[in-house]
Amino acid sequence: MHDIDPTLLSHQLSILPSAKSVAQRKQKLGEKCQAIVHKEVIALRESEFIKEATYTTWPANVGVMKKYSGKWRMCVNYTDLNKACPKEKYPFPYFDRFVDNTIGYKLLSFLNAYSGYNQIRMYPPNKEKIASMTEVTKFCYKVTYQRLMDQVFVKLIRNIMEVYIDNMVIKYTIAADHSKHLQIVFEASSIPPT
């Protein structure tokens, strides 16, 4: 995994000093949801995005949500942890705006940044606070994204590309611009072109 040097940047939670840790009661998932979660946990372990959690102060339940594509995504219920952090207004992108901003372009290139998306290391004392539990294991994320895509591509978004979470669309009005725009995006993300 190629990640950002933690001495330069790490994701540190701002937990209110008055907050008391909350351990959620473990919830049962149906068989279908269990299978989805199990598969996702294995993939996250193999990608080295998560590790086994040992001492957890804020264990949170996992669940699954259906994505626009019809596929399922594992989610973690950080409701209690979120209540313990100061509120910050972040303009979460609308999927329909992501689609609308590509109308009228002759050619689109789609990229999924799953591996490149999780590159910011969690601040070590906060890892156990973001622990998740399934029916058979507890784990915590070692890395996060925390708005990295917005920051990396700030000059390119709505110009030659659109970003929605870990999905990117590179837009072209002229086919000849295809390789040029890809090169610009790869350079911005430090991905060597192949």
PDB file of C-alpha atoms in Angstrom:
ATOM      1  CA  MET A   1       0.000   0.000   0.000  1.00  0.00           C
ATOM      2  CA  HIS A   2       1.372   3.420  -0.966  1.00  0.00           C
ATOM      3  CA  ASP A   3       0.255   5.821   1.707  1.00  0.00           C
ATOM      4  CA  ILE A   4       0.958   9.381   2.708  1.00  0.00           C
ATOM      5  CA  ASP A   5       3.804   9.814   5.179  1.00  0.00           C
ATOM      6  CA  PRO A   6       2.154  10.030   8.640  1.00  0.00           C
ATOM      7  CA  THR A   7       4.667  12.688   9.720  1.00  0.00           C
ATOM      8  CA  LEU A   8       3.136  14.931   7.045  1.00  0.00           C
ATOM      9  CA  LEU A   9      -0.525  14.053   7.567  1.00  0.00           C
ATOM     10  CA  SER A  10      -2.643  11.713   9.663  1.00  0.00           C
ATOM     11  CA  HIS A  11      -6.358  11.603  10.435  1.00  0.00           C
ATOM     12  CA  GLN A  12      -6.854  12.701  14.024  1.00  0.00           C
ATOM     13  CA  LEU A  13     -10.296  12.698  15.609  1.00  0.00           C
ATOM     14  CA  SER A  14     -11.406  15.751  17.591  1.00  0.00           C
ATOM     15  CA  ILE A  15     -13.324  14.165  20.441  1.00  0.00           C
ATOM     16  CA  LEU A  16     -14.932  16.551  22.916  1.00  0.00           C
ATOM     17  CA  PRO A  17     -13.209  16.326  26.340  1.00  0.00           C
ATOM     18  CA  SER A  18     -16.605  15.866  28.028  1.00  0.00           C
ATOM     19  CA  ALA A  19     -17.507  12.857  25.849  1.00  0.00           C
ATOM     20  CA  LYS A  20     -17.801   9.417  27.398  1.00  0.00           C
ATOM     21  CA  SER A  21     -17.067   6.371  25.258  1.00  0.00           C
ATOM     22  CA  VAL A  22     -20.061   4.328  24.112  1.00  0.00           C
ATOM     23  CA  ALA A  23     -19.839   0.622  23.348  1.00  0.00           C
ATOM     24  CA  GLN A  24     -22.692  -0.336  21.043  1.00  0.00           C
ATOM     25  CA  ARG A  25     -24.530  -3.567  21.776  1.00  0.00           C
ATOM     26  CA  LYS A  26     -23.619  -6.112  19.116  1.00  0.00           C
ATOM     27  CA  GLN A  27     -26.376  -6.502  16.513  1.00  0.00           C
ATOM     28  CA  LYS A  28     -27.231  -9.572  14.484  1.00  0.00           C
ATOM     29  CA  LEU A  29     -27.210  -9.414  10.710  1.00  0.00           C
ATOM     30  CA  GLY A  30     -29.174 -11.642   8.366  1.00  0.00           C
ATOM     31  CA  GLU A  31     -27.314 -14.364   6.467  1.00  0.00           C
ATOM     32  CA  LYS A  32     -27.071 -12.337   3.247  1.00  0.00           C
ATOM     33  CA  CYS A  33     -25.686  -9.304   5.093  1.00  0.00           C
ATOM     34  CA  GLN A  34     -23.261 -11.486   7.083  1.00  0.00           C
ATOM     35  CA  ALA A  35     -21.857 -12.903   3.842  1.00  0.00           C
ATOM     36  CA  ILE A  36     -21.401  -9.406   2.364  1.00  0.00           C
ATOM     37  CA  VAL A  37     -19.665  -8.143   5.524  1.00  0.00           C
ATOM     38  CA  HIS A  38     -17.439 -11.237   5.753  1.00  0.00           C
ATOM     39  CA  LYS A  39     -16.316 -10.821   2.136  1.00  0.00           C
ATOM     40  CA  GLU A  40     -15.627  -7.093   2.624  1.00  0.00           C
ATOM     41  CA  VAL A  41     -13.657  -7.648   5.853  1.00  0.00           C
ATOM     42  CA  ILE A  42     -11.464 -10.206   4.064  1.00  0.00           C
ATOM     43  CA  ALA A  43     -10.853  -7.755   1.187  1.00  0.00           C
ATOM     44  CA  LEU A  44     -10.013  -4.926   3.616  1.00  0.00           C
ATOM     45  CA  ARG A  45      -7.575  -7.184   5.505  1.00  0.00           C
ATOM     46  CA  GLU A  46      -5.890  -8.300   2.284  1.00  0.00           C
ATOM     47  CA  SER A  47      -5.562  -4.642   1.251  1.00  0.00           C
ATOM     48  CA  GLU A  48      -4.069  -3.895   4.689  1.00  0.00           C
ATOM     49  CA  PHE A  49      -6.671  -1.172   5.282  1.00  0.00           C
ATOM     50  CA  ILE A  50      -7.822  -2.731   8.565  1.00  0.00           C
ATOM     51  CA  LYS A  51      -6.271  -4.655  11.432  1.00  0.00           C
ATOM     52  CA  GLU A  52      -7.650  -6.775  14.242  1.00  0.00           C
ATOM     53  CA  ALA A  53      -8.831  -4.564  17.120  1.00  0.00           C
ATOM     54  CA  THR A  54      -7.760  -5.542  20.614  1.00  0.00           C
ATOM     55  CA  TYR A  55      -8.892  -2.982  23.180  1.00  0.00           C
ATOM     56  CA  THR A  56     -11.847  -1.022  21.858  1.00  0.00           C
ATOM     57  CA  THR A  57     -13.426   1.928  23.622  1.00  0.00           C
ATOM     58  CA  TRP A  58     -16.038   2.801  20.983  1.00  0.00           C
ATOM     59  CA  PRO A  59     -16.965  -0.493  19.237  1.00  0.00           C
ATOM     60  CA  ALA A  60     -19.494   0.204  16.479  1.00  0.00           C
ATOM     61  CA  ASN A  61     -21.751  -2.151  14.540  1.00  0.00           C
ATOM     62  CA  VAL A  62     -21.442  -2.755  10.831  1.00  0.00           C
ATOM     63  CA  GLY A  63     -24.284  -2.991   8.369  1.00  0.00           C
ATOM     64  CA  VAL A  64     -24.788  -2.941   4.622  1.00  0.00           C
ATOM     65  CA  MET A  65     -26.359  -0.394   2.287  1.00  0.00           C
ATOM     66  CA  LYS A  66     -27.276  -0.788  -1.368  1.00  0.00           C
ATOM     67  CA  LYS A  67     -25.293   1.444  -3.731  1.00  0.00           C
ATOM     68  CA  TYR A  68     -26.668   3.133  -6.860  1.00  0.00           C
ATOM     69  CA  SER A  69     -25.036   0.372  -8.891  1.00  0.00           C
ATOM     70  CA  GLY A  70     -27.111  -2.255  -7.091  1.00  0.00           C
ATOM     71  CA  LYS A  71     -24.045  -3.636  -5.302  1.00  0.00           C
ATOM     72  CA  TRP A  72     -23.828  -3.649  -1.528  1.00  0.00           C
ATOM     73  CA  ARG A  73     -21.444  -1.543   0.570  1.00  0.00           C
ATOM     74  CA  MET A  74     -20.427  -2.295   4.136  1.00  0.00           C
ATOM     75  CA  CYS A  75     -20.993   0.661   6.461  1.00  0.00           C
ATOM     76  CA  VAL A  76     -20.026   1.311  10.068  1.00  0.00           C
ATOM     77  CA  ASN A  77     -22.486   2.927  12.488  1.00  0.00           C
ATOM     78  CA  TYR A  78     -20.340   5.692  13.988  1.00  0.00           C
ATOM     79  CA  THR A  79     -23.400   7.536  15.351  1.00  0.00           C
ATOM     80  CA  ASP A  80     -22.132   7.559  18.947  1.00  0.00           C
ATOM     81  CA  LEU A  81     -18.596   8.575  18.003  1.00  0.00           C
ATOM     82  CA  ASN A  82     -19.946  11.315  15.715  1.00  0.00           C
ATOM     83  CA  LYS A  83     -21.985  12.744  18.612  1.00  0.00           C
ATOM     84  CA  ALA A  84     -18.753  13.012  20.613  1.00  0.00           C
ATOM     85  CA  CYS A  85     -16.979  15.064  17.936  1.00  0.00           C
ATOM     86  CA  PRO A  86     -17.517  18.750  17.130  1.00  0.00           C
ATOM     87  CA  LYS A  87     -19.886  19.219  14.204  1.00  0.00           C
ATOM     88  CA  GLU A  88     -18.278  20.263  10.963  1.00  0.00           C
ATOM     89  CA  LYS A  89     -20.232  21.216   7.881  1.00  0.00           C
ATOM     90  CA  TYR A  90     -18.888  19.330   4.882  1.00  0.00           C
ATOM     91  CA  PRO A  91     -20.641  19.643   1.517  1.00  0.00           C
ATOM     92  CA  PHE A  92     -21.060  15.942   0.717  1.00  0.00           C
ATOM     93  CA  PRO A  93     -21.321  15.608  -3.068  1.00  0.00           C
ATOM     94  CA  TYR A  94     -24.637  14.794  -4.726  1.00  0.00           C
ATOM     95  CA  PHE A  95     -24.495  11.857  -7.108  1.00  0.00           C
ATOM     96  CA  ASP A  96     -26.925  13.509  -9.539  1.00  0.00           C
ATOM     97  CA  ARG A  97     -24.639  16.560  -9.787  1.00  0.00           C
ATOM     98  CA  PHE A  98     -21.727  14.205 -10.468  1.00  0.00           C
ATOM     99  CA  VAL A  99     -23.703  12.763 -13.405  1.00  0.00           C
ATOM    100  CA  ASP A 100     -25.103  16.126 -14.598  1.00  0.00           C
ATOM    101  CA  ASN A 101     -21.605  17.633 -14.807  1.00  0.00           C
ATOM    102  CA  THR A 102     -20.649  15.039 -17.442  1.00  0.00           C
ATOM    103  CA  ILE A 103     -23.522  15.794 -19.847  1.00  0.00           C
ATOM    104  CA  GLY A 104     -22.426  17.050 -23.260  1.00  0.00           C
ATOM    105  CA  TYR A 105     -18.972  15.496 -23.254  1.00  0.00           C
ATOM    106  CA  LYS A 106     -18.123  13.195 -26.158  1.00  0.00           C
ATOM    107  CA  LEU A 107     -15.870  10.815 -24.252  1.00  0.00           C
ATOM    108  CA  LEU A 108     -15.665   9.802 -20.586  1.00  0.00           C
ATOM    109  CA  SER A 109     -13.021   7.735 -18.782  1.00  0.00           C
ATOM    110  CA  PHE A 110     -14.050   6.126 -15.507  1.00  0.00           C
ATOM    111  CA  LEU A 111     -11.550   5.411 -12.729  1.00  0.00           C
ATOM    112  CA  ASN A 112     -12.135   3.784  -9.363  1.00  0.00           C
ATOM    113  CA  ALA A 113      -9.644   4.845  -6.732  1.00  0.00           C
ATOM    114  CA  TYR A 114     -10.419   2.157  -4.144  1.00  0.00           C
ATOM    115  CA  SER A 115      -6.758   1.466  -3.345  1.00  0.00           C
ATOM    116  CA  GLY A 116      -5.573   5.014  -3.849  1.00  0.00           C
ATOM    117  CA  TYR A 117      -8.468   6.374  -1.840  1.00  0.00           C
ATOM    118  CA  ASN A 118      -7.397   4.979   1.549  1.00  0.00           C
ATOM    119  CA  GLN A 119      -3.959   6.509   1.950  1.00  0.00           C
ATOM    120  CA  ILE A 120      -4.098   8.695   5.050  1.00  0.00           C
ATOM    121  CA  ARG A 121      -2.966   6.831   8.159  1.00  0.00           C
ATOM    122  CA  MET A 122      -5.145   7.062  11.225  1.00  0.00           C
ATOM    123  CA  TYR A 123      -3.546   8.861  14.167  1.00  0.00           C
ATOM    124  CA  PRO A 124      -2.403   5.860  16.289  1.00  0.00           C
ATOM    125  CA  PRO A 125      -4.256   6.775  19.523  1.00  0.00           C
ATOM    126  CA  ASN A 126      -7.500   7.079  17.506  1.00  0.00           C
ATOM    127  CA  LYS A 127      -7.374   3.678  15.770  1.00  0.00           C
ATOM    128  CA  GLU A 128      -9.141   1.807  18.567  1.00  0.00           C
ATOM    129  CA  LYS A 129     -11.822   4.511  18.744  1.00  0.00           C
ATOM    130  CA  ILE A 130     -12.945   3.662  15.228  1.00  0.00           C
ATOM    131  CA  ALA A 131     -13.219  -0.050  15.947  1.00  0.00           C
ATOM    132  CA  SER A 132     -15.998  -1.987  14.272  1.00  0.00           C
ATOM    133  CA  MET A 133     -17.504  -5.293  15.230  1.00  0.00           C
ATOM    134  CA  THR A 134     -19.090  -8.063  13.274  1.00  0.00           C
ATOM    135  CA  GLU A 135     -20.581 -11.219  14.720  1.00  0.00           C
ATOM    136  CA  VAL A 136     -17.178 -12.918  14.620  1.00  0.00           C
ATOM    137  CA  THR A 137     -14.467 -10.245  14.793  1.00  0.00           C
ATOM    138  CA  LYS A 138     -13.500  -6.725  15.814  1.00  0.00           C
ATOM    139  CA  PHE A 139     -11.350  -4.594  13.536  1.00  0.00           C
ATOM    140  CA  CYS A 140     -10.226  -1.013  13.134  1.00  0.00           C
ATOM    141  CA  TYR A 141      -9.197   0.957  10.100  1.00  0.00           C
ATOM    142  CA  LYS A 142      -5.512   1.761   9.735  1.00  0.00           C
ATOM    143  CA  VAL A 143      -6.160   4.255   6.943  1.00  0.00           C
ATOM    144  CA  THR A 144      -8.844   6.642   5.789  1.00  0.00           C
ATOM    145  CA  TYR A 145      -9.489   9.066   2.969  1.00  0.00           C
ATOM    146  CA  GLN A 146     -10.796  12.147   4.814  1.00  0.00           C
ATOM    147  CA  ARG A 147     -11.462  14.368   1.806  1.00  0.00           C
ATOM    148  CA  LEU A 148      -8.203  13.533   0.104  1.00  0.00           C
ATOM    149  CA  MET A 149      -9.803  13.365  -3.347  1.00  0.00           C
ATOM    150  CA  ASP A 150     -11.205  16.885  -3.020  1.00  0.00           C
ATOM    151  CA  GLN A 151      -7.816  18.263  -2.018  1.00  0.00           C
ATOM    152  CA  VAL A 152      -5.722  16.400  -4.598  1.00  0.00           C
ATOM    153  CA  PHE A 153      -7.970  17.277  -7.543  1.00  0.00           C
ATOM    154  CA  VAL A 154      -9.285  20.687  -6.450  1.00  0.00           C
ATOM    155  CA  LYS A 155      -8.046  22.456  -9.627  1.00  0.00           C
ATOM    156  CA  LEU A 156      -9.370  19.731 -11.950  1.00  0.00           C
ATOM    157  CA  ILE A 157     -12.858  19.116 -10.533  1.00  0.00           C
ATOM    158  CA  ARG A 158     -15.599  20.588 -12.763  1.00  0.00           C
ATOM    159  CA  ASN A 159     -12.894  21.388 -15.284  1.00  0.00           C
ATOM    160  CA  ILE A 160     -11.636  18.130 -16.797  1.00  0.00           C
ATOM    161  CA  MET A 161     -12.963  15.688 -14.199  1.00  0.00           C
ATOM    162  CA  GLU A 162     -15.631  14.930 -11.608  1.00  0.00           C
ATOM    163  CA  VAL A 163     -15.115  13.119  -8.299  1.00  0.00           C
ATOM    164  CA  TYR A 164     -17.680  11.266  -6.224  1.00  0.00           C
ATOM    165  CA  ILE A 165     -16.164   9.636  -3.140  1.00  0.00           C
ATOM    166  CA  ASP A 166     -13.684   7.161  -4.722  1.00  0.00           C
ATOM    167  CA  ASN A 167     -15.026   7.327  -8.292  1.00  0.00           C
ATOM    168  CA  MET A 168     -13.614   9.632 -10.931  1.00  0.00           C
ATOM    169  CA  VAL A 169     -14.785  10.576 -14.406  1.00  0.00           C
ATOM    170  CA  ILE A 170     -12.372  12.298 -16.760  1.00  0.00           C
ATOM    171  CA  LYS A 171     -14.218  14.346 -19.399  1.00  0.00           C
ATOM    172  CA  TYR A 172     -13.260  15.112 -22.991  1.00  0.00           C
ATOM    173  CA  THR A 173     -14.957  17.199 -25.636  1.00  0.00           C
ATOM    174  CA  ILE A 174     -12.311  16.256 -28.210  1.00  0.00           C
ATOM    175  CA  ALA A 175     -10.973  12.690 -28.439  1.00  0.00           C
ATOM    176  CA  ALA A 176      -7.468  14.068 -29.022  1.00  0.00           C
ATOM    177  CA  ASP A 177      -7.515  15.433 -25.436  1.00  0.00           C
ATOM    178  CA  HIS A 178      -7.974  11.924 -23.995  1.00  0.00           C
ATOM    179  CA  SER A 179      -4.336  11.080 -23.256  1.00  0.00           C
ATOM    180  CA  LYS A 180      -3.529  14.671 -22.252  1.00  0.00           C
ATOM    181  CA  HIS A 181      -6.312  14.770 -19.631  1.00  0.00           C
ATOM    182  CA  LEU A 182      -5.393  11.318 -18.307  1.00  0.00           C
ATOM    183  CA  GLN A 183      -1.775  12.455 -17.961  1.00  0.00           C
ATOM    184  CA  ILE A 184      -2.866  15.553 -15.988  1.00  0.00           C
ATOM    185  CA  VAL A 185      -4.958  13.421 -13.603  1.00  0.00           C
ATOM    186  CA  PHE A 186      -2.177  10.834 -13.181  1.00  0.00           C
ATOM    187  CA  GLU A 187       0.357  13.566 -12.443  1.00  0.00           C
ATOM    188  CA  ALA A 188      -1.958  15.193  -9.894  1.00  0.00           C
ATOM    189  CA  SER A 189      -2.371  11.855  -8.122  1.00  0.00           C
ATOM    190  CA  SER A 190       1.272  10.778  -8.612  1.00  0.00           C
ATOM    191  CA  ILE A 191       0.152   7.624 -10.412  1.00  0.00           C
ATOM    192  CA  PRO A 192       2.707   6.609 -13.023  1.00  0.00           C
ATOM    193  CA  PRO A 193       0.890   5.992 -16.326  1.00  0.00           C
ATOM    194  CA  THR A 194       1.177   2.457 -17.723  1.00  0.00           C
TER     195      THR A 194
END
